[in-house]
Coordinates of C-alpha atoms and ligand atoms in Angstrom, one line a residue:
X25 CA -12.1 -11.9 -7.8
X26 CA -12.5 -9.5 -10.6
X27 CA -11.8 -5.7 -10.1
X28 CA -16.0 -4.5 -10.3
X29 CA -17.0 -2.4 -13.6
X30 CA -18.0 1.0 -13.5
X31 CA -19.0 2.7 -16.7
X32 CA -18.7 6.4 -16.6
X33 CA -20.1 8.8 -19.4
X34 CA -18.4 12.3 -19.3
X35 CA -16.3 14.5 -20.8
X36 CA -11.9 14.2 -20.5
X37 CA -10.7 17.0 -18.4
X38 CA -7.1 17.8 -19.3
X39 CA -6.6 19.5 -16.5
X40 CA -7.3 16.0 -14.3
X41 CA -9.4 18.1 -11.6
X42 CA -13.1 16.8 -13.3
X43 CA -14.4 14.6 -15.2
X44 CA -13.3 11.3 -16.4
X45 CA -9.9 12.2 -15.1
X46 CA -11.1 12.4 -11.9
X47 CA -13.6 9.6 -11.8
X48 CA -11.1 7.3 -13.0
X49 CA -8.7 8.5 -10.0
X50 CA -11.4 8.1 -7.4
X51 CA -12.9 4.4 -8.8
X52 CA -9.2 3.4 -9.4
X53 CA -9.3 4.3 -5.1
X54 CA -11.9 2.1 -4.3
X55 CA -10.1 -0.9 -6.4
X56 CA -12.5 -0.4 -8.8
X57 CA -12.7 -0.7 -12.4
X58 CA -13.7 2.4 -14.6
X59 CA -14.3 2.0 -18.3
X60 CA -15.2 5.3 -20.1
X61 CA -17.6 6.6 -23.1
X62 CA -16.0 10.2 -23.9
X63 CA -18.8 12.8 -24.2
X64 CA -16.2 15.7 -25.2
X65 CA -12.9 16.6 -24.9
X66 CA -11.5 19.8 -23.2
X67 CA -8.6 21.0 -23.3
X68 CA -7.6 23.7 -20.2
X69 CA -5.1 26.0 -19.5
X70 CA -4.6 27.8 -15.9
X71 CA -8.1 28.6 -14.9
X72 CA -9.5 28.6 -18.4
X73 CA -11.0 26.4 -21.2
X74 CA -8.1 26.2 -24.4
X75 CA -10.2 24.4 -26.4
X76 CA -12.9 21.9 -26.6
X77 CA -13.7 19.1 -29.0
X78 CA -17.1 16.8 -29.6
X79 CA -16.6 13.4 -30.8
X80 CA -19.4 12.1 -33.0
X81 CA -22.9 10.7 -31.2
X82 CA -21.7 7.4 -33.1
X83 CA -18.7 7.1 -31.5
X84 CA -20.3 7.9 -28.0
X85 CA -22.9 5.1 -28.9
X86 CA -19.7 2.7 -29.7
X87 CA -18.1 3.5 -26.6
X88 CA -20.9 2.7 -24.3
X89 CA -22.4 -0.6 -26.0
X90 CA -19.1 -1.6 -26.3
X91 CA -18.7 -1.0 -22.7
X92 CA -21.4 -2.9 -21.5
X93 CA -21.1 -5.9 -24.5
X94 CA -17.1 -6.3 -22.6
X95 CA -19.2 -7.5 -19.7
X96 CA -19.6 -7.1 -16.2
X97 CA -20.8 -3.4 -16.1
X98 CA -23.3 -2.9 -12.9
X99 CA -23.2 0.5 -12.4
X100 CA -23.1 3.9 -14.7
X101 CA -22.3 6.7 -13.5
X102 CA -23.0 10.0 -15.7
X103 CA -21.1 13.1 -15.8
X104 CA -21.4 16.2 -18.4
X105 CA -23.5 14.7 -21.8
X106 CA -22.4 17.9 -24.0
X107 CA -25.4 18.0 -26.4
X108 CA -29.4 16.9 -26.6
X109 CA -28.5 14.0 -29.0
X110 CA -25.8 12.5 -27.0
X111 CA -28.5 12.7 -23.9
X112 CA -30.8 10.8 -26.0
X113 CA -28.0 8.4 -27.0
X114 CA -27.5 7.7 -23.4
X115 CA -31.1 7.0 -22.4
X116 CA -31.4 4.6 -25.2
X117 CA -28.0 2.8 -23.8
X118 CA -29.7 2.6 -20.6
X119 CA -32.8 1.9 -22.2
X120 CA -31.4 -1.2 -23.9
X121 CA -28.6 -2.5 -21.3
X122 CA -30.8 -1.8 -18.3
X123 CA -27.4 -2.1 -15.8
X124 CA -28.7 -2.4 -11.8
X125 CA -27.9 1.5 -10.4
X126 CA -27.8 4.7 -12.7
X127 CA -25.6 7.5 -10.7
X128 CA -26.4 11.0 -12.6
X129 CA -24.5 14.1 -11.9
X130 CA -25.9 16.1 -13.8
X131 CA -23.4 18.7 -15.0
X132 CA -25.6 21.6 -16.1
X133 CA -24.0 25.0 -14.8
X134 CA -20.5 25.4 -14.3
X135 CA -19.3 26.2 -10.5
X136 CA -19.1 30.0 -12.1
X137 CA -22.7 30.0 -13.0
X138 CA -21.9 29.0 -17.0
X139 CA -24.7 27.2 -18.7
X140 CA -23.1 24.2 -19.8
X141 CA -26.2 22.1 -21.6
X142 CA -28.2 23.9 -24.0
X143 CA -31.5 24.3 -22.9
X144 CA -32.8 21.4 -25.6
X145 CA -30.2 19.2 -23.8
X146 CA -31.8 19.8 -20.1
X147 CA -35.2 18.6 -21.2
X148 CA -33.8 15.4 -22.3
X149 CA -32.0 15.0 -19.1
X150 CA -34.9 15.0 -17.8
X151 CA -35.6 11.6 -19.7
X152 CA -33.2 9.9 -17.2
X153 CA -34.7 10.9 -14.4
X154 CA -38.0 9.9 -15.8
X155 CA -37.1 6.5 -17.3
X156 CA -38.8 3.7 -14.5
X157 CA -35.4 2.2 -13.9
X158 CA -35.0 0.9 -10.6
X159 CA -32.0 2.0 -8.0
X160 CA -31.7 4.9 -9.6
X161 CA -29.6 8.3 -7.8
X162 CA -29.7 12.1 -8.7
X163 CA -26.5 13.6 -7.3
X164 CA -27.4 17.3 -7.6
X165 CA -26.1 20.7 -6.4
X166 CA -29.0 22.5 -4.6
X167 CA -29.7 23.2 -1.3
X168 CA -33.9 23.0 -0.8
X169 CA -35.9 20.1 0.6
X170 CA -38.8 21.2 -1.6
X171 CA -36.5 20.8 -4.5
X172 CA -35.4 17.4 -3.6
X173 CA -39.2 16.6 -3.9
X174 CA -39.6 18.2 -7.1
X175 CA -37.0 16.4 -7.9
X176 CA -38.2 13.0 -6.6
X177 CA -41.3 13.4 -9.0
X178 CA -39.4 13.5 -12.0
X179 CA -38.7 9.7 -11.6
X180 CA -35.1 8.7 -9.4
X181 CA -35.1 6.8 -6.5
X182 CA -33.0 8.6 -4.8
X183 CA -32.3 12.1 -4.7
X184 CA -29.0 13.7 -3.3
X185 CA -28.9 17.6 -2.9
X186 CA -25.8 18.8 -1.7
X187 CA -25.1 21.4 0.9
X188 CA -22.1 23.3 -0.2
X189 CA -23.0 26.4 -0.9
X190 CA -25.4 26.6 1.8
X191 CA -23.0 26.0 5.5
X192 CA -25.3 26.2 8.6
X193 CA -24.9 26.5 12.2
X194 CA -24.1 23.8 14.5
X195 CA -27.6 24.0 15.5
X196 CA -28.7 24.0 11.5
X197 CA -30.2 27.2 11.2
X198 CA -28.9 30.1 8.5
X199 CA -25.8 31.6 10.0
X200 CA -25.7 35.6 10.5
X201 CA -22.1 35.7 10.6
X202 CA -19.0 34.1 8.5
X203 CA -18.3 32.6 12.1
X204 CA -20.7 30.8 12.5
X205 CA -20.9 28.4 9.4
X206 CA -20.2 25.4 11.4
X207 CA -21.5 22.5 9.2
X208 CA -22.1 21.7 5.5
X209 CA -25.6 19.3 5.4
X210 CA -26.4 17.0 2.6
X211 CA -29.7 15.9 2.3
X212 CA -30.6 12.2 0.6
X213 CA -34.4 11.5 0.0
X214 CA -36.1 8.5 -1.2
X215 CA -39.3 9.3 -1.4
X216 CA -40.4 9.2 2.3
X217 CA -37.2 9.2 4.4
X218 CA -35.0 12.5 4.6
X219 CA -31.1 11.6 5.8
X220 CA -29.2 14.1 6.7
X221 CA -25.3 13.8 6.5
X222 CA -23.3 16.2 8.2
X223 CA -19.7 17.7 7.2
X224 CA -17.6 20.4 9.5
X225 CA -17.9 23.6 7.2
X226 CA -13.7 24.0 5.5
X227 CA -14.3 27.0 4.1
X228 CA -15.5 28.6 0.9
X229 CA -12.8 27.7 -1.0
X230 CA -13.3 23.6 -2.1
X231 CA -10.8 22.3 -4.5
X232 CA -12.1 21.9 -8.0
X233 CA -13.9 18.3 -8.6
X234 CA -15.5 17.9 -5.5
X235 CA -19.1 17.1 -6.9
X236 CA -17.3 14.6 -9.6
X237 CA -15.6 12.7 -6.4
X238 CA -18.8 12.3 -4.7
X239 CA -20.9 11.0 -7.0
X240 CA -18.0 8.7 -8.4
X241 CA -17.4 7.6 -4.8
X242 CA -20.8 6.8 -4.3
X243 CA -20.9 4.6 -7.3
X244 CA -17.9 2.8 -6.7
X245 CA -19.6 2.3 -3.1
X246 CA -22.8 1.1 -4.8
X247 CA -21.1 -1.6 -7.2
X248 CA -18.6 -2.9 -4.0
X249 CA -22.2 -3.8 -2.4
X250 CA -23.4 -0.9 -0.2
X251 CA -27.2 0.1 -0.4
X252 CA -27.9 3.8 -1.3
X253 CA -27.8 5.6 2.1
X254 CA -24.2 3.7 3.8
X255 CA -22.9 4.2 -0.2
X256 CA -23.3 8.0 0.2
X257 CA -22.5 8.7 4.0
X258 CA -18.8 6.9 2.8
X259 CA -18.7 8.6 -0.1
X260 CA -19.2 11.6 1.8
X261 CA -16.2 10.7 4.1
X262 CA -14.1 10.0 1.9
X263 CA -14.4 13.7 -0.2
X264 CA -14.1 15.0 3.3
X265 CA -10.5 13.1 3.9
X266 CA -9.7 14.0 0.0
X267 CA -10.0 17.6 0.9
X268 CA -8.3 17.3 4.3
X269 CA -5.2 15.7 2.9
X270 CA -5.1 17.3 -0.1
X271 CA -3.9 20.8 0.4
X272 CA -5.7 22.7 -2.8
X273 CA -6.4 19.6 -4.8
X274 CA -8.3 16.1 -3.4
X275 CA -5.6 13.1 -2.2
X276 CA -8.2 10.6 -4.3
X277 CA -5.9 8.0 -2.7
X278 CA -5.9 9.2 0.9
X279 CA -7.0 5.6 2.7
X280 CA -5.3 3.4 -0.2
X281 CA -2.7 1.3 1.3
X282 CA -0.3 1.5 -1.8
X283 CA 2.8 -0.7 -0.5
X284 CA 6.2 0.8 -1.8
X285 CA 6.9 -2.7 -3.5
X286 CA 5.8 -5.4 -5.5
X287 CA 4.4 -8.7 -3.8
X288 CA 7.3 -10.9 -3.4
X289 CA 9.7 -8.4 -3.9
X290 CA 10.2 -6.9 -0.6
X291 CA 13.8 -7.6 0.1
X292 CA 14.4 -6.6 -3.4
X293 CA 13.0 -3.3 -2.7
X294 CA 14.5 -3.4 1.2
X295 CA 18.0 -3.8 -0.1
X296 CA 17.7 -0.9 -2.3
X297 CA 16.5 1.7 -0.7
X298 CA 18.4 4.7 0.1
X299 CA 18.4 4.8 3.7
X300 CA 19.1 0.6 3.8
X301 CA 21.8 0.3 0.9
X302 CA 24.9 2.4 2.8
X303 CA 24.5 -0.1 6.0
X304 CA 24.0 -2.6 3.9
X305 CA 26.8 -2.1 1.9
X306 CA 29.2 -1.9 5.0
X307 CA 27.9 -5.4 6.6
X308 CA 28.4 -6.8 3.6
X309 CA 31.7 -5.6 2.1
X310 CA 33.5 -5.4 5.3
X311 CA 36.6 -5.7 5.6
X312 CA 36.5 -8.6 8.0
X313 CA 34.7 -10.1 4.8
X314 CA 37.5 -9.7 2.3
X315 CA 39.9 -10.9 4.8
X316 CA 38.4 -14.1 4.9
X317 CA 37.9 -14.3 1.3
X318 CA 41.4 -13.6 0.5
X319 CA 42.5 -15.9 3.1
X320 CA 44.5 -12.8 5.0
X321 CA 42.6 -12.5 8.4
X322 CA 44.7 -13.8 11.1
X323 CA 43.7 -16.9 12.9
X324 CA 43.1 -15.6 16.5
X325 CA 40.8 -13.3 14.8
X326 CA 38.7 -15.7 13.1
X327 CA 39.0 -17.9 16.1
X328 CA 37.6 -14.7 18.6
X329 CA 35.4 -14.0 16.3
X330 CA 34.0 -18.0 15.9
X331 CA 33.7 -18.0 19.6
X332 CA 32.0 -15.1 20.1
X333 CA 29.7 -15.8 17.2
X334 CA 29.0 -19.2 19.0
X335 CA 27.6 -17.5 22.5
X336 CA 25.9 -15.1 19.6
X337 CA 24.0 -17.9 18.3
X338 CA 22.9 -19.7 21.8
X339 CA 20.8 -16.1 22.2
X340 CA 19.3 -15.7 18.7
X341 CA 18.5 -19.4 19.2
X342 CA 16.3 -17.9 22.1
X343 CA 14.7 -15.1 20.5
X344 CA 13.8 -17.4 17.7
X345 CA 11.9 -19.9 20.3
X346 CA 10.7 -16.4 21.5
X347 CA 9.2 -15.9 17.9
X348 CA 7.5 -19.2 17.8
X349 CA 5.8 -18.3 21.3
X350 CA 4.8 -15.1 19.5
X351 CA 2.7 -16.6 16.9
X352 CA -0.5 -18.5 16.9
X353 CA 0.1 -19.8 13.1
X354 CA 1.4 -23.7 13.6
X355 CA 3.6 -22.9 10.1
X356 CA 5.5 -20.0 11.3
X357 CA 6.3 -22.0 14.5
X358 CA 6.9 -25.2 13.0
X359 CA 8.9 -22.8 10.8
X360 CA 10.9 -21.2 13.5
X361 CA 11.2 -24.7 14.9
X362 CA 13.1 -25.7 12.1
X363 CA 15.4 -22.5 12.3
X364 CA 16.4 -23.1 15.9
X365 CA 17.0 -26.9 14.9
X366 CA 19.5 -24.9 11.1
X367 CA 21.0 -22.9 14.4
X368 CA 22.3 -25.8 16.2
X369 CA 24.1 -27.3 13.0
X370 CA 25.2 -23.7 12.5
X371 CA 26.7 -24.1 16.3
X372 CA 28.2 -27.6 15.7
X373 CA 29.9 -25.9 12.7
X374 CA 31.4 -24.1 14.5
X375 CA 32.7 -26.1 17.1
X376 CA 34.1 -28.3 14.3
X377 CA 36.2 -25.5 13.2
X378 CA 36.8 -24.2 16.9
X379 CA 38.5 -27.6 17.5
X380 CA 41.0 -27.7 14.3
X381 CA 41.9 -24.6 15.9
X382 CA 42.6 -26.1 19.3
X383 CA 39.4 -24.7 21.1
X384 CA 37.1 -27.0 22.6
X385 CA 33.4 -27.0 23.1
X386 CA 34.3 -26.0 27.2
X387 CA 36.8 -23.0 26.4
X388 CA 34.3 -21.4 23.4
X389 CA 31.2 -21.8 26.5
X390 CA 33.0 -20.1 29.4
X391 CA 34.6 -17.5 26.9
X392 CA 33.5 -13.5 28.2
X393 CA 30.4 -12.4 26.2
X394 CA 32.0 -9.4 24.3
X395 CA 29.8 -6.4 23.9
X396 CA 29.1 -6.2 20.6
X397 CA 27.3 -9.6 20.8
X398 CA 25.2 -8.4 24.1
X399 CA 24.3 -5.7 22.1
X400 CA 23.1 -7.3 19.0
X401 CA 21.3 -10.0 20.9
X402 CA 19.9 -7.5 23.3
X403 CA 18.8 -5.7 20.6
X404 CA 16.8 -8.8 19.2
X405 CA 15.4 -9.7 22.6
X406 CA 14.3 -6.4 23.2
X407 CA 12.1 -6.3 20.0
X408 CA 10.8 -10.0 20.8
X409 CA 9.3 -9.0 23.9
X410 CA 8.4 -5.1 23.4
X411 CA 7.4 -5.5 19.1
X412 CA 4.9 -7.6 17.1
X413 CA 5.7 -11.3 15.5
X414 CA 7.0 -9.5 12.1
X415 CA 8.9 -6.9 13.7
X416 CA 11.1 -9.6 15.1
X417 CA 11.6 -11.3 11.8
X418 CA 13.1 -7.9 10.4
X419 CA 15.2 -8.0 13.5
X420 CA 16.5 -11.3 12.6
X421 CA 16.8 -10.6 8.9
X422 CA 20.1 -9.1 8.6
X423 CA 21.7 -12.3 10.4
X424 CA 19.1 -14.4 7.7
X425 CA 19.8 -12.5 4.6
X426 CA 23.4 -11.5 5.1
X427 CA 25.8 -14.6 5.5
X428 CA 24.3 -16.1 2.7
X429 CA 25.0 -12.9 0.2
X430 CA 28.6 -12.6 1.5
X431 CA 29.3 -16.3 1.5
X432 CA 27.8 -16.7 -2.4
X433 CA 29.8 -13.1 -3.4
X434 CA 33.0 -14.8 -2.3
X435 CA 32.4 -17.8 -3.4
X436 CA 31.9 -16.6 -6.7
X437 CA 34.6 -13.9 -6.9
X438 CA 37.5 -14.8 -8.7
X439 CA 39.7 -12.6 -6.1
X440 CA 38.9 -15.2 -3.6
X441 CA 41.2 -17.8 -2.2
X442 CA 39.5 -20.8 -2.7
X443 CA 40.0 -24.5 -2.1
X444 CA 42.9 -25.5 0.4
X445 CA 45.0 -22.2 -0.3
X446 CA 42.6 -21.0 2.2
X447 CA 42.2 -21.8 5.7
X448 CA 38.7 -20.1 5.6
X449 CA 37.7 -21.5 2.4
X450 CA 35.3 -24.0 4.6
X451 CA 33.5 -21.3 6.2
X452 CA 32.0 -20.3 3.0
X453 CA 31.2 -23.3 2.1
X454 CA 29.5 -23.6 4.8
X455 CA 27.3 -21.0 4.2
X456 CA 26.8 -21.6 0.5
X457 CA 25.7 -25.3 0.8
X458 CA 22.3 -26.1 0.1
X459 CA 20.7 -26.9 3.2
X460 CA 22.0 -23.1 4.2
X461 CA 20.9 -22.0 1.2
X462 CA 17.5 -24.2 2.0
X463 CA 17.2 -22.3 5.2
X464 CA 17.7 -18.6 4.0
X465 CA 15.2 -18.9 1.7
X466 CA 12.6 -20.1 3.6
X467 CA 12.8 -17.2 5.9
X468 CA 12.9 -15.2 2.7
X469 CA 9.3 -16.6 1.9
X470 CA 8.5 -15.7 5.9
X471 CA 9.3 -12.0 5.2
X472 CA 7.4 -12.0 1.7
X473 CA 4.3 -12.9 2.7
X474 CA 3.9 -11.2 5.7
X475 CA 5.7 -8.0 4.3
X476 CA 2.3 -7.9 1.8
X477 CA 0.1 -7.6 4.6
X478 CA 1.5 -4.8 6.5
X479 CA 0.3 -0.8 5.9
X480 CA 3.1 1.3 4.7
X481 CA 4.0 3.1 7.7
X482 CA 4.6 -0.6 9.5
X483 CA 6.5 -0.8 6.4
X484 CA 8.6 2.2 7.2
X485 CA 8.9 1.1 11.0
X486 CA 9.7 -2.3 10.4
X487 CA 13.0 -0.9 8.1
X488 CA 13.9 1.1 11.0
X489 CA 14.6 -2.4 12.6
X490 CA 16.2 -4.0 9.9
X491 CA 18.3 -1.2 9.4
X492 CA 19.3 -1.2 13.3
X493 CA 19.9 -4.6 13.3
X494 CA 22.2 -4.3 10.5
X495 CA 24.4 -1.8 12.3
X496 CA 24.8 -4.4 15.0
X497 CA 26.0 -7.1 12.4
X498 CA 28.5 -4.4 11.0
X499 CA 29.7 -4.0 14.9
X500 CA 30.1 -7.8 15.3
X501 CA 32.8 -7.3 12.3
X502 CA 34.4 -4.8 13.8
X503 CA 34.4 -6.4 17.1
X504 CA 36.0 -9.6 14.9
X505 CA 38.7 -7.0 13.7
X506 CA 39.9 -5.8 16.9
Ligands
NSP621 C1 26.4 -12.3 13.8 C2 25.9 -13.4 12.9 N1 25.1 -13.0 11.9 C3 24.6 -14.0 11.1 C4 24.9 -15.3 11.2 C5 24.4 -16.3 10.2 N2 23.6 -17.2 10.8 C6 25.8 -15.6 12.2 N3 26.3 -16.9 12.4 N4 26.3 -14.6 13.1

């Protein structure tokens, strides 16, 4: 589905704290879409104006008819409208394009008391107000009920007067003392019904934009589907969390889940990341590793090591069937299924080699379980009955992703040994050959897809695991090496 359209009318605010700057940031939160028809352009230095700049009522008409002839435009939502003719511009878009809610914020004084619209200019605002469109919203800065009335007459719908500048008691009443501001009350009227929307009082000092936020948010709430009242009490929320988490400016993206990655590109991004690459880098490079590419590791080594790696692989076998009870999706456990069935050839593999060595299937079984493997399968276990379905996949992703890197980097390297002038030379093949290969990357499409659904701080707990789990491979190396 296509992102929804929001056309906002308003100055550029170089600073990024108002206008279209900030709209932009706050529909660009809601996954919305904002396309833009600059009323002026302002350029600010540290707490002051630099310079300022009006682009022509032609291109402002331009702008907005292009907007709406691009398609798709439901909502408008109007910010500062700089001069009387650009007003009437704007009410003759409206006019002539009639989109389904108008959200006007109408940005007449400045937050220091500076009149911002020329007097000519405020009586045509008035025209949008007054124009019989239907769904209509004034989003204004005023504190009265019996303005919000007056207000109501002029023509909107709805009428939104925000209580800023006025914080109450808990009980509502005007508070004698600074201590006893309690709550910040804005008041939505449509006409018959008064809604009150209540907001623990911060403080005097709001970051800059707040007003722009709201009434942005409460359009972007309006186009995603939300009727007047639920579209402002969110809206309201969500300024409220902005504010929270912003420390002196708004967090527009406070409740956006923006994943540290790309879709499919997970492990990519796994791999590379700082806290991963170091332990990844020792699995992989060990020097267990080179030994058997260069055909140097001693043969009761590798033969220790086989054996132990076979009891390794009867307990991962069990925390994959683990994994599979885990789930109720029939393709992740027809999935795992196929795993366990990739494990036993893995095991028979070994065995193979086991016996050119002289060790039968009898003397690898009743062999002690060193305790670097309890460990490592421990580990795995422990997660499969304590953690969720994915966390267990990142448990068994070093064992997934690993063999099949180092296998392929051997393979590949012309430093290896390859071929008969090296007695290891088949245990890469092994783990090169295609139905290997076939396996890994399924379980590479496992942790894609469901990486992509996870917030970011599963993201960062689920690394945790992979990293942990990586240690352990590292220490089945080293246990190989002793
Ligand atoms: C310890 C360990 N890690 C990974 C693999 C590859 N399946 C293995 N056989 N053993």
């Amino acid at each position: 589905m296509s992102q929804k359209r929001i056309l906002v009318i308003a100055d550029s605010d170089s600073s990024g704290v108002s206008g279209l700057e900030a709209d932009q940031k706050v529909i660009a939160a809601h996954g919305c879409y904002a396309v833009t028809a600059t009323t002026a352009l302002t350029a600010h230095g540290p707490g002051d104006v630099l310079e300022t700049c009006s682009p022509s009522v032609a291109f402002v008409k331009a702008a907005i008819d292009g907007c709406f002839d691009g398609g798709g435009v439901e909502v408008v939502k109007i910010g500062f409208l700089a001069s009387a003719e650009i007003v009437q511009i704007v009410v003759d878009a409206l006019r002539r394009h009639g989109p389904r809610f108008v959200v006007v914020d109408p940005v007449v004084v400045s937050m220091s008391g500076t009149q911002l619209l020329s007097d000519e200019a405020r009586q045509y605002c008035y025209w949008i107000r007054r124009e019989p469109f239907t769904n209509r919203i004034s989003a204004i800065w005023t504190t009265s009920l019996r303005l919000a009335k007056a207000l109501h007459s002029l023509g909107p719908d709805f009428v939104l007067l925000k209580g800023g500048q006025l914080p109450l008691t808990a009980n509502l009443d005007v508070p004698k003392h600074d201590s006893d501001k309690q709550v910040i009350v804005d008041v939505l009227y449509d006409g018959t019904d008064v809604s009150l929307i209540k907001t623990a009082y911060v403080g005097a000092s709001l970051p800059l934009g707040v007003e722009y936020a709201f009434a942005s948010a409460i359009a972007s709430n309006l186009v995603l589907g939300d009727a007047v009242p639920l579209a402002t009490r969110k809206a309201c929320r969500y300024v409220e969390a902005g504010i929270s988490k912003g420390k002196g400016l708004i967090d527009y993206f406070h409740s956006t889940y923006t994943l540290p990655f790309s879709p499919r590109y997970f492990i990519e991004y796994l791999l590379n990341r700082e806290d991963v690459k170091p332990v990844w880098h020792a699995h992989v490079h060990h020097d267990f590793v080179k030994r058997i590419g260069d055909g140097t590791l001693p043969v009761e080594k590798f033969k220790g090591y086989l054996a132990q790696d076979y009891l390794f692989l009867v307990q991962f076998a069990r925390a994959k069937a683990l994994s599979a009870y885990k789930t109720n999706s029939m393709e992740d456990i027809a999935a795992g299924a196929e795993e366990i069935l990739h494990i036993q050839r893995e095991m028979s593999l070994h065995l193979d080699y086991c016996a050119e060595f002289g060790l039968s299937k009898k003397e690898v079984e009743k062999q002690e379980e060193h305790q670097a493997c309890t460990a490592y399968t421990r580990y795995v276990l422990d997660i499969a009955h304590s953690e969720s379905w994915f966390a267990l996949q990142m448990a068994f992703a070093p064992c997934l992703l690993g063999y099949g890197i180092i296998a392929r980097r051997l393979w590949d390297d012309p430093e290896t040994v390859k071929e008969q002038g090296n007695r290891y030379w088949k245990w890469i093949q092994n783990y090169v050959a295609d139905d290997y290969r076939a396996a890994v990357e399924a379980g590479e499409a496992i942790l894609e897809q469901h990486a992509s659904l996870q917030s970011p701080s599963q993201i960062e707990s689920l690394v945790k695991i992979f990293i942990h789990a990586t240690k352990m491979e590292t220490g089945f190396w080293d246990m190989g090496n002793e």
